[in-house]
PDB file of C-alpha atoms and ligand atoms in Angstrom:
ATOM      1  CA  MET A   1     -11.723  -2.842  28.045  1.00  0.00           C
ATOM      2  CA  ASN A   2     -12.593   0.558  26.634  1.00  0.00           C
ATOM      3  CA  ARG A   3      -9.822   3.018  26.013  1.00  0.00           C
ATOM      4  CA  ASP A   4      -9.815   6.656  24.998  1.00  0.00           C
ATOM      5  CA  GLU A   5      -7.065   6.742  22.349  1.00  0.00           C
ATOM      6  CA  ALA A   6      -6.754  10.540  22.311  1.00  0.00           C
ATOM      7  CA  LEU A   7      -6.501  10.701  26.087  1.00  0.00           C
ATOM      8  CA  LEU A   8      -3.897   7.921  26.033  1.00  0.00           C
ATOM      9  CA  ARG A   9      -1.759   9.775  23.440  1.00  0.00           C
ATOM     10  CA  GLU A  10      -1.963  12.940  25.496  1.00  0.00           C
ATOM     11  CA  TYR A  11      -1.084  11.011  28.674  1.00  0.00           C
ATOM     12  CA  TYR A  12       1.979   9.563  26.958  1.00  0.00           C
ATOM     13  CA  SER A  13       3.254  12.738  25.268  1.00  0.00           C
ATOM     14  CA  SER A  14       6.678  14.157  26.256  1.00  0.00           C
ATOM     15  CA  SER A  15       8.465  10.803  26.226  1.00  0.00           C
ATOM     16  CA  PRO A  16      11.869  10.158  27.768  1.00  0.00           C
ATOM     17  CA  ALA A  17      14.629   9.239  25.299  1.00  0.00           C
ATOM     18  CA  ASP A  18      14.342   5.459  25.454  1.00  0.00           C
ATOM     19  CA  ILE A  19      10.633   4.777  24.999  1.00  0.00           C
ATOM     20  CA  THR A  20       7.425   6.099  23.476  1.00  0.00           C
ATOM     21  CA  LEU A  21       3.870   4.802  23.348  1.00  0.00           C
ATOM     22  CA  ASP A  22       4.609   3.558  19.818  1.00  0.00           C
ATOM     23  CA  ASP A  23       7.063   1.020  21.232  1.00  0.00           C
ATOM     24  CA  VAL A  24       4.183  -1.089  22.503  1.00  0.00           C
ATOM     25  CA  ASP A  25       1.260  -2.652  20.671  1.00  0.00           C
ATOM     26  CA  VAL A  26      -1.746  -1.230  22.511  1.00  0.00           C
ATOM     27  CA  ASN A  27      -3.972  -3.863  20.936  1.00  0.00           C
ATOM     28  CA  HIS A  28      -2.085  -6.693  22.637  1.00  0.00           C
ATOM     29  CA  LEU A  29      -1.662  -5.487  26.173  1.00  0.00           C
ATOM     30  CA  PRO A  30      -1.588  -7.890  29.111  1.00  0.00           C
ATOM     31  CA  SER A  31      -5.144  -7.887  30.422  1.00  0.00           C
ATOM     32  CA  HIS A  32      -4.100  -8.274  34.056  1.00  0.00           C
ATOM     33  CA  VAL A  33      -0.885  -6.716  35.398  1.00  0.00           C
ATOM     34  CA  SER A  34       0.226  -7.455  38.947  1.00  0.00           C
ATOM     35  CA  ILE A  35       2.893  -5.582  40.877  1.00  0.00           C
ATOM     36  CA  ILE A  36       5.016  -6.334  43.931  1.00  0.00           C
ATOM     37  CA  MET A  37       5.547  -2.754  45.083  1.00  0.00           C
ATOM     38  CA  ASP A  38       8.935  -3.014  46.774  1.00  0.00           C
ATOM     39  CA  GLY A  39      11.702  -0.617  47.791  1.00  0.00           C
ATOM     40  CA  ASN A  40       9.884   2.158  49.663  1.00  0.00           C
ATOM     41  CA  GLY A  41      12.227   1.876  52.641  1.00  0.00           C
ATOM     42  CA  ARG A  42      15.415   1.922  50.553  1.00  0.00           C
ATOM     43  CA  TRP A  43      14.098   4.853  48.501  1.00  0.00           C
ATOM     44  CA  ALA A  44      13.671   6.841  51.725  1.00  0.00           C
ATOM     45  CA  GLN A  45      16.959   5.732  53.279  1.00  0.00           C
ATOM     46  CA  ALA A  46      18.857   6.761  50.147  1.00  0.00           C
ATOM     47  CA  ARG A  47      17.500  10.269  50.718  1.00  0.00           C
ATOM     48  CA  GLY A  48      18.239  10.326  54.420  1.00  0.00           C
ATOM     49  CA  LEU A  49      14.536  10.100  55.210  1.00  0.00           C
ATOM     50  CA  ASP A  50      12.513   7.909  57.527  1.00  0.00           C
ATOM     51  CA  ARG A  51      11.099   4.724  55.923  1.00  0.00           C
ATOM     52  CA  SER A  52       7.611   6.109  56.456  1.00  0.00           C
ATOM     53  CA  LYS A  53       8.350   8.851  53.902  1.00  0.00           C
ATOM     54  CA  GLY A  54       9.006   6.106  51.380  1.00  0.00           C
ATOM     55  CA  HIS A  55       5.576   4.614  51.992  1.00  0.00           C
ATOM     56  CA  VAL A  56       3.959   8.032  51.603  1.00  0.00           C
ATOM     57  CA  ALA A  57       5.832   8.562  48.315  1.00  0.00           C
ATOM     58  CA  GLY A  58       4.758   5.062  47.289  1.00  0.00           C
ATOM     59  CA  VAL A  59       1.121   6.151  47.415  1.00  0.00           C
ATOM     60  CA  ASP A  60       1.810   8.739  44.692  1.00  0.00           C
ATOM     61  CA  ALA A  61       3.374   6.052  42.503  1.00  0.00           C
ATOM     62  CA  LEU A  62       0.359   3.833  43.059  1.00  0.00           C
ATOM     63  CA  ARG A  63      -2.071   6.616  42.131  1.00  0.00           C
ATOM     64  CA  GLU A  64      -0.194   7.184  38.878  1.00  0.00           C
ATOM     65  CA  THR A  65      -0.129   3.448  38.202  1.00  0.00           C
ATOM     66  CA  VAL A  66      -3.891   3.127  38.652  1.00  0.00           C
ATOM     67  CA  THR A  67      -4.401   6.022  36.233  1.00  0.00           C
ATOM     68  CA  THR A  68      -1.890   4.536  33.775  1.00  0.00           C
ATOM     69  CA  SER A  69      -3.677   1.187  33.870  1.00  0.00           C
ATOM     70  CA  VAL A  70      -7.053   2.828  33.274  1.00  0.00           C
ATOM     71  CA  ARG A  71      -5.666   4.923  30.395  1.00  0.00           C
ATOM     72  CA  LEU A  72      -4.169   1.806  28.801  1.00  0.00           C
ATOM     73  CA  GLY A  73      -7.486   0.030  29.196  1.00  0.00           C
ATOM     74  CA  LEU A  74      -6.275  -2.922  31.284  1.00  0.00           C
ATOM     75  CA  ASP A  75      -8.962  -5.236  32.638  1.00  0.00           C
ATOM     76  CA  ALA A  76      -7.244  -5.650  35.985  1.00  0.00           C
ATOM     77  CA  LEU A  77      -4.405  -4.270  38.087  1.00  0.00           C
ATOM     78  CA  SER A  78      -3.419  -6.005  41.304  1.00  0.00           C
ATOM     79  CA  VAL A  79      -0.785  -4.838  43.753  1.00  0.00           C
ATOM     80  CA  TYR A  80       0.912  -6.359  46.806  1.00  0.00           C
ATOM     81  CA  ALA A  81       0.654  -3.813  49.596  1.00  0.00           C
ATOM     82  CA  PHE A  82       1.121  -5.848  52.799  1.00  0.00           C
ATOM     83  CA  SER A  83       2.070  -9.485  53.240  1.00  0.00           C
ATOM     84  CA  THR A  84       1.206 -11.898  56.047  1.00  0.00           C
ATOM     85  CA  GLU A  85       4.922 -11.652  56.936  1.00  0.00           C
ATOM     86  CA  ASN A  86       4.940  -7.848  57.083  1.00  0.00           C
ATOM     87  CA  TRP A  87       3.453  -8.022  60.623  1.00  0.00           C
ATOM     88  CA  ARG A  88       7.044  -8.768  61.674  1.00  0.00           C
ATOM     89  CA  ARG A  89       7.999  -5.143  61.047  1.00  0.00           C
ATOM     90  CA  PRO A  90       8.297  -2.653  63.927  1.00  0.00           C
ATOM     91  CA  GLN A  91       4.859  -1.852  65.346  1.00  0.00           C
ATOM     92  CA  ARG A  92       5.290   1.795  64.432  1.00  0.00           C
ATOM     93  CA  GLU A  93       5.750   0.964  60.753  1.00  0.00           C
ATOM     94  CA  VAL A  94       2.814  -1.472  60.743  1.00  0.00           C
ATOM     95  CA  ASP A  95       0.589   1.186  62.354  1.00  0.00           C
ATOM     96  CA  LEU A  96       1.709   3.781  59.817  1.00  0.00           C
ATOM     97  CA  LEU A  97       0.929   1.453  56.914  1.00  0.00           C
ATOM     98  CA  MET A  98      -2.521   0.552  58.256  1.00  0.00           C
ATOM     99  CA  HIS A  99      -3.277   4.230  58.760  1.00  0.00           C
ATOM    100  CA  LEU A 100      -1.980   5.059  55.285  1.00  0.00           C
ATOM    101  CA  PHE A 101      -4.178   2.377  53.683  1.00  0.00           C
ATOM    102  CA  ALA A 102      -7.293   3.831  55.315  1.00  0.00           C
ATOM    103  CA  THR A 103      -6.593   7.510  54.658  1.00  0.00           C
ATOM    104  CA  THR A 104      -5.455   6.855  51.083  1.00  0.00           C
ATOM    105  CA  LEU A 105      -8.540   4.857  50.224  1.00  0.00           C
ATOM    106  CA  VAL A 106     -10.845   7.553  51.573  1.00  0.00           C
ATOM    107  CA  LYS A 107      -8.943  10.168  49.593  1.00  0.00           C
ATOM    108  CA  GLU A 108      -8.845   8.168  46.367  1.00  0.00           C
ATOM    109  CA  LEU A 109     -12.457   6.974  46.272  1.00  0.00           C
ATOM    110  CA  PRO A 110     -13.459   9.910  44.030  1.00  0.00           C
ATOM    111  CA  LEU A 111     -10.822   8.725  41.508  1.00  0.00           C
ATOM    112  CA  PHE A 112     -12.357   5.246  41.546  1.00  0.00           C
ATOM    113  CA  HIS A 113     -15.783   6.770  40.925  1.00  0.00           C
ATOM    114  CA  GLN A 114     -14.503   9.046  38.184  1.00  0.00           C
ATOM    115  CA  GLU A 115     -12.682   6.208  36.420  1.00  0.00           C
ATOM    116  CA  ASN A 116     -15.365   3.555  37.073  1.00  0.00           C
ATOM    117  CA  VAL A 117     -12.784   1.368  38.875  1.00  0.00           C
ATOM    118  CA  LYS A 118     -14.043  -1.646  40.797  1.00  0.00           C
ATOM    119  CA  LEU A 119     -12.181  -2.357  43.997  1.00  0.00           C
ATOM    120  CA  ARG A 120     -11.451  -5.725  45.537  1.00  0.00           C
ATOM    121  CA  PHE A 121      -9.152  -7.030  48.229  1.00  0.00           C
ATOM    122  CA  LEU A 122      -6.956 -10.100  48.377  1.00  0.00           C
ATOM    123  CA  GLY A 123      -6.145 -11.342  51.862  1.00  0.00           C
ATOM    124  CA  ASP A 124      -7.616 -11.770  55.320  1.00  0.00           C
ATOM    125  CA  LEU A 125      -9.158  -8.430  56.239  1.00  0.00           C
ATOM    126  CA  GLU A 126     -10.417  -9.629  59.633  1.00  0.00           C
ATOM    127  CA  ALA A 127      -6.975  -9.186  61.203  1.00  0.00           C
ATOM    128  CA  LEU A 128      -6.769  -5.512  60.195  1.00  0.00           C
ATOM    129  CA  PRO A 129      -7.458  -2.628  62.576  1.00  0.00           C
ATOM    130  CA  LYS A 130     -11.172  -1.812  62.637  1.00  0.00           C
ATOM    131  CA  ARG A 131     -10.855   1.622  61.033  1.00  0.00           C
ATOM    132  CA  THR A 132      -8.868   0.224  58.086  1.00  0.00           C
ATOM    133  CA  ARG A 133     -11.283  -2.677  57.684  1.00  0.00           C
ATOM    134  CA  ASP A 134     -14.314  -0.386  57.810  1.00  0.00           C
ATOM    135  CA  VAL A 135     -12.884   1.882  55.121  1.00  0.00           C
ATOM    136  CA  PHE A 136     -12.056  -1.154  52.968  1.00  0.00           C
ATOM    137  CA  TYR A 137     -15.631  -2.462  53.237  1.00  0.00           C
ATOM    138  CA  GLN A 138     -16.945   0.999  52.422  1.00  0.00           C
ATOM    139  CA  GLY A 139     -14.723   1.071  49.314  1.00  0.00           C
ATOM    140  CA  LEU A 140     -16.020  -2.350  48.249  1.00  0.00           C
ATOM    141  CA  ASP A 141     -19.578  -1.241  48.762  1.00  0.00           C
ATOM    142  CA  GLU A 142     -19.218   2.063  46.927  1.00  0.00           C
ATOM    143  CA  THR A 143     -17.532   0.558  43.871  1.00  0.00           C
ATOM    144  CA  SER A 144     -19.487  -2.686  43.630  1.00  0.00           C
ATOM    145  CA  ASP A 145     -21.532  -1.557  40.630  1.00  0.00           C
ATOM    146  CA  HIS A 146     -18.553  -0.114  38.738  1.00  0.00           C
ATOM    147  CA  THR A 147     -17.896  -1.817  35.427  1.00  0.00           C
ATOM    148  CA  GLY A 148     -14.412  -0.564  34.497  1.00  0.00           C
ATOM    149  CA  MET A 149     -11.007  -1.854  35.524  1.00  0.00           C
ATOM    150  CA  THR A 150     -10.720  -4.091  38.572  1.00  0.00           C
ATOM    151  CA  PHE A 151      -8.167  -2.853  41.083  1.00  0.00           C
ATOM    152  CA  ALA A 152      -7.187  -5.554  43.560  1.00  0.00           C
ATOM    153  CA  LEU A 153      -5.235  -4.579  46.653  1.00  0.00           C
ATOM    154  CA  ALA A 154      -3.450  -7.426  48.431  1.00  0.00           C
ATOM    155  CA  VAL A 155      -3.365  -6.631  52.134  1.00  0.00           C
ATOM    156  CA  ASN A 156      -2.532  -9.180  54.825  1.00  0.00           C
ATOM    157  CA  TYR A 157      -2.113 -11.475  51.866  1.00  0.00           C
ATOM    158  CA  GLY A 158       0.025 -14.614  51.815  1.00  0.00           C
ATOM    159  CA  SER A 159      -0.210 -17.212  49.122  1.00  0.00           C
ATOM    160  CA  ARG A 160       0.327 -20.156  51.443  1.00  0.00           C
ATOM    161  CA  ALA A 161      -2.360 -18.927  53.829  1.00  0.00           C
ATOM    162  CA  GLU A 162      -4.653 -18.464  50.829  1.00  0.00           C
ATOM    163  CA  MET A 163      -4.119 -22.064  49.720  1.00  0.00           C
ATOM    164  CA  VAL A 164      -4.584 -23.423  53.246  1.00  0.00           C
ATOM    165  CA  ARG A 165      -7.855 -21.490  53.434  1.00  0.00           C
ATOM    166  CA  ALA A 166      -8.996 -22.931  50.103  1.00  0.00           C
ATOM    167  CA  ALA A 167      -8.145 -26.457  51.306  1.00  0.00           C
ATOM    168  CA  ARG A 168     -10.098 -25.880  54.503  1.00  0.00           C
ATOM    169  CA  LEU A 169     -13.141 -24.558  52.622  1.00  0.00           C
ATOM    170  CA  LEU A 170     -13.093 -27.582  50.336  1.00  0.00           C
ATOM    171  CA  ALA A 171     -12.706 -29.985  53.269  1.00  0.00           C
ATOM    172  CA  GLN A 172     -15.679 -28.401  55.029  1.00  0.00           C
ATOM    173  CA  GLU A 173     -17.819 -28.783  51.928  1.00  0.00           C
ATOM    174  CA  VAL A 174     -16.802 -32.412  51.538  1.00  0.00           C
ATOM    175  CA  SER A 175     -17.489 -33.219  55.182  1.00  0.00           C
ATOM    176  CA  SER A 176     -20.902 -31.551  55.021  1.00  0.00           C
ATOM    177  CA  GLY A 177     -21.727 -33.595  51.940  1.00  0.00           C
ATOM    178  CA  ALA A 178     -22.067 -30.544  49.669  1.00  0.00           C
ATOM    179  CA  LEU A 179     -19.101 -31.614  47.565  1.00  0.00           C
ATOM    180  CA  SER A 180     -17.573 -34.933  46.585  1.00  0.00           C
ATOM    181  CA  ALA A 181     -13.781 -35.294  46.890  1.00  0.00           C
ATOM    182  CA  ASP A 182     -13.747 -36.571  43.310  1.00  0.00           C
ATOM    183  CA  ASP A 183     -15.128 -33.237  42.135  1.00  0.00           C
ATOM    184  CA  ILE A 184     -12.133 -31.279  43.417  1.00  0.00           C
ATOM    185  CA  ASP A 185     -10.307 -30.028  40.337  1.00  0.00           C
ATOM    186  CA  GLU A 186      -8.275 -26.923  39.457  1.00  0.00           C
ATOM    187  CA  ALA A 187     -11.407 -24.852  38.953  1.00  0.00           C
ATOM    188  CA  ALA A 188     -12.687 -25.893  42.385  1.00  0.00           C
ATOM    189  CA  VAL A 189      -9.457 -24.740  44.045  1.00  0.00           C
ATOM    190  CA  GLU A 190      -9.310 -21.556  41.997  1.00  0.00           C
ATOM    191  CA  SER A 191     -12.829 -20.535  42.950  1.00  0.00           C
ATOM    192  CA  ARG A 192     -11.881 -20.678  46.639  1.00  0.00           C
ATOM    193  CA  LEU A 193      -8.843 -18.437  46.325  1.00  0.00           C
ATOM    194  CA  TYR A 194      -9.053 -14.721  47.119  1.00  0.00           C
ATOM    195  CA  THR A 195      -8.639 -14.101  43.382  1.00  0.00           C
ATOM    196  CA  ALA A 196     -11.732 -16.134  42.435  1.00  0.00           C
ATOM    197  CA  GLY A 197     -13.071 -14.889  39.120  1.00  0.00           C
ATOM    198  CA  LEU A 198     -10.015 -12.760  38.286  1.00  0.00           C
ATOM    199  CA  PRO A 199      -7.996 -13.972  35.303  1.00  0.00           C
ATOM    200  CA  ASP A 200      -4.401 -14.923  36.196  1.00  0.00           C
ATOM    201  CA  PRO A 201      -1.927 -12.057  35.783  1.00  0.00           C
ATOM    202  CA  GLU A 202      -0.207 -12.090  32.413  1.00  0.00           C
ATOM    203  CA  LEU A 203       2.570  -9.805  33.608  1.00  0.00           C
ATOM    204  CA  LEU A 204       4.140  -9.573  37.070  1.00  0.00           C
ATOM    205  CA  ILE A 205       6.329  -6.569  37.844  1.00  0.00           C
ATOM    206  CA  ARG A 206       8.608  -6.411  40.885  1.00  0.00           C
ATOM    207  CA  THR A 207      10.417  -3.199  41.713  1.00  0.00           C
ATOM    208  CA  SER A 208      13.689  -2.761  43.654  1.00  0.00           C
ATOM    209  CA  GLY A 209      15.477  -5.610  41.895  1.00  0.00           C
ATOM    210  CA  GLU A 210      14.578  -8.475  44.237  1.00  0.00           C
ATOM    211  CA  LEU A 211      14.328 -11.838  42.486  1.00  0.00           C
ATOM    212  CA  ARG A 212      11.711 -13.553  44.623  1.00  0.00           C
ATOM    213  CA  LEU A 213       7.971 -13.864  45.037  1.00  0.00           C
ATOM    214  CA  SER A 214       7.782 -13.261  48.803  1.00  0.00           C
ATOM    215  CA  ASN A 215       4.694 -15.490  49.116  1.00  0.00           C
ATOM    216  CA  TYR A 216       2.719 -13.686  46.397  1.00  0.00           C
ATOM    217  CA  LEU A 217       0.181 -15.422  44.119  1.00  0.00           C
ATOM    218  CA  LEU A 218       2.073 -18.730  43.944  1.00  0.00           C
ATOM    219  CA  TRP A 219      -0.866 -20.483  42.266  1.00  0.00           C
ATOM    220  CA  GLN A 220      -1.916 -17.653  39.969  1.00  0.00           C
ATOM    221  CA  LEU A 221       1.570 -16.887  38.584  1.00  0.00           C
ATOM    222  CA  ALA A 222       2.096 -20.387  37.147  1.00  0.00           C
ATOM    223  CA  TYR A 223       2.501 -19.064  33.578  1.00  0.00           C
ATOM    224  CA  THR A 224       2.936 -15.336  34.175  1.00  0.00           C
ATOM    225  CA  GLU A 225       5.772 -13.378  32.548  1.00  0.00           C
ATOM    226  CA  PHE A 226       8.055 -11.630  35.066  1.00  0.00           C
ATOM    227  CA  TYR A 227       9.609  -8.187  34.755  1.00  0.00           C
ATOM    228  CA  VAL A 228      12.006  -7.093  37.492  1.00  0.00           C
ATOM    229  CA  THR A 229      13.219  -3.507  37.554  1.00  0.00           C
ATOM    230  CA  ASP A 230      15.858  -1.919  39.791  1.00  0.00           C
ATOM    231  CA  ILE A 231      13.664   1.159  40.145  1.00  0.00           C
ATOM    232  CA  MET A 232      12.363   1.612  43.698  1.00  0.00           C
ATOM    233  CA  TRP A 233       8.570   1.656  43.967  1.00  0.00           C
ATOM    234  CA  PRO A 234       8.207   5.444  44.649  1.00  0.00           C
ATOM    235  CA  ASP A 235      10.022   6.099  41.330  1.00  0.00           C
ATOM    236  CA  PHE A 236       7.794   3.764  39.295  1.00  0.00           C
ATOM    237  CA  ASP A 237       5.842   5.733  36.691  1.00  0.00           C
ATOM    238  CA  ARG A 238       3.884   5.460  33.434  1.00  0.00           C
ATOM    239  CA  TRP A 239       7.131   5.059  31.464  1.00  0.00           C
ATOM    240  CA  GLU A 240       8.411   2.147  33.504  1.00  0.00           C
ATOM    241  CA  MET A 241       5.001   0.523  32.993  1.00  0.00           C
ATOM    242  CA  LEU A 242       5.519   0.898  29.227  1.00  0.00           C
ATOM    243  CA  ARG A 243       9.019  -0.630  29.485  1.00  0.00           C
ATOM    244  CA  ALA A 244       7.537  -3.592  31.342  1.00  0.00           C
ATOM    245  CA  ILE A 245       4.865  -4.040  28.677  1.00  0.00           C
ATOM    246  CA  ARG A 246       7.455  -3.739  25.907  1.00  0.00           C
ATOM    247  CA  ALA A 247       9.449  -6.546  27.574  1.00  0.00           C
ATOM    248  CA  PHE A 248       6.275  -8.619  27.962  1.00  0.00           C
ATOM    249  CA  GLN A 249       5.460  -8.220  24.278  1.00  0.00           C
ATOM    250  CA  SER A 250       8.919  -9.455  23.284  1.00  0.00           C
ATOM    251  CA  ARG A 251       8.446 -12.766  25.123  1.00  0.00           C
ATOM    252  CA  ASN A 252       7.591 -16.032  23.473  1.00  0.00           C
ATOM    253  CA  ARG A 253       4.888 -17.569  25.657  1.00  0.00           C
ATOM    254  CA  ARG A 254       4.733 -21.312  25.110  1.00  0.00           C
ATOM    255  CA  PHE A 255       2.634 -22.601  28.034  1.00  0.00           C
ATOM    256  CA  GLY A 256       4.518 -25.891  27.870  1.00  0.00           C
ATOM    257  CA  GLY A 257       3.945 -26.357  24.155  1.00  0.00           C
ATOM    258  CA  VAL A 258       6.170 -25.818  21.140  1.00  0.00           C
ATOM    259  CA  VAL A 259       6.180 -22.699  19.005  1.00  0.00           C
ATOM    260  CA  ASN A 260       7.654 -22.342  15.473  1.00  0.00           C
ATOM    261  CA  GLN A 261       8.489 -26.049  15.141  1.00  0.00           C
TER     262      GLN A 261
HETATM  263  C1  LIG B 301       7.433  -2.110  50.033  1.00  0.00           C
HETATM  264  O1  LIG B 301       8.568  -1.406  50.414  1.00  0.00           O
HETATM  265  C2  LIG B 301       6.219  -1.743  50.838  1.00  0.00           C
HETATM  266  C3  LIG B 301       5.760  -2.764  51.786  1.00  0.00           C
HETATM  267  C4  LIG B 301       6.248  -3.977  51.923  1.00  0.00           C
HETATM  268  C5  LIG B 301       4.660  -2.390  52.637  1.00  0.00           C
HETATM  269  P1  LIG B 301       9.477  -1.906  51.611  1.00  0.00           P
HETATM  270  O2  LIG B 301       8.966  -1.299  52.878  1.00  0.00           O
HETATM  271  O3  LIG B 301       9.567  -3.379  51.618  1.00  0.00           O
HETATM  272  O4  LIG B 301      10.860  -1.264  51.231  1.00  0.00           O
HETATM  273  P2  LIG B 301      12.295  -1.937  51.342  1.00  0.00           P
HETATM  274  O5  LIG B 301      12.229  -3.240  50.608  1.00  0.00           O
HETATM  275  O6  LIG B 301      12.558  -2.127  52.797  1.00  0.00           O
HETATM  276  O7  LIG B 301      13.207  -0.974  50.696  1.00  0.00           O
HETATM  277  C1  LIG B 302       6.922  -8.020  49.583  1.00  0.00           C
HETATM  278  O1  LIG B 302       7.900  -7.131  49.942  1.00  0.00           O
HETATM  279  C2  LIG B 302       5.624  -7.579  50.160  1.00  0.00           C
HETATM  280  C3  LIG B 302       5.086  -6.347  49.612  1.00  0.00           C
HETATM  281  C4  LIG B 302       5.582  -5.653  48.637  1.00  0.00           C
HETATM  282  C5  LIG B 302       3.878  -5.921  50.226  1.00  0.00           C
HETATM  283  P1  LIG B 302       8.834  -7.393  51.222  1.00  0.00           P
HETATM  284  O2  LIG B 302       9.762  -6.240  51.295  1.00  0.00           O
HETATM  285  O3  LIG B 302       8.009  -7.673  52.415  1.00  0.00           O
HETATM  286  O4  LIG B 302       9.584  -8.733  50.798  1.00  0.00           O
HETATM  287  P2  LIG B 302      10.934  -9.364  51.309  1.00  0.00           P
HETATM  288  O5  LIG B 302      10.898  -9.365  52.815  1.00  0.00           O
HETATM  289  O6  LIG B 302      12.049  -8.511  50.790  1.00  0.00           O
HETATM  290  O7  LIG B 302      10.955 -10.738  50.707  1.00  0.00           O
HETATM  291 MG1  LIG B 303      10.839  -4.721  50.757  1.00  0.00          MG
END
């Protein structure tokens, strides 16, 4: 992906003490970074605020992260915004989140145009409130001819539901005679997932210190490197992204093979 080196240097000037842009190799960045954006509620509670304020602050962190990813020249950024299990939250919080998704997308569309970002969604959008769904489809439509970074927003996403859906699609094709059961291979499954066509993430970041996947991309993360930070999502910034990439670049990825034998 194209990158403006001068703009990137400028973006990463005034470093904190522990890291600078020179600590990462910008020619070997992960092409697809995925993030479980967690800790909005705890961030707010620690400040004596309502959880909703944490979600609002989380939007600012996400905006910076999209810009950071574009500046770095990543091919794809995906983020987990709402899981199939998050419907269990109080109705008031669910409503706030759905409202926030719609208003944020409307507000940020000019950024996507300016940065040539292509939007996509992971998850079942049909269950979303109509206004949110309409805005999402509008975003898809308006960015469909963009050729820059792909930004994938996982909303009403659950990995198990995604795999069940893929199995059902395959079964329907087999029963209609369009597909033979013998032709079902990994590529056939992959192409029926919400992530069809997206390369698997090379780096997964989870904020707020939780050591679990919470039903996120179980298939796609098979060989992904994980980086867990104690930072709460609203505090995630361009520097924490660099720390995650620095950790990623220190890993020895073997993919089941042997290195340096
Ligand atoms: C992540 O923050 C945002 C969503 C799941 C929508 P949380 O709301 O899960 O925050 P914590 O984990 O309760 O602190
Ligand atoms: C995972 O966070 C889902 C999102 C970040 C959207 P949760 O806060 O829902 O996960 P659990 O409940 O701690 O596993
Ligand atoms: Mg959480």
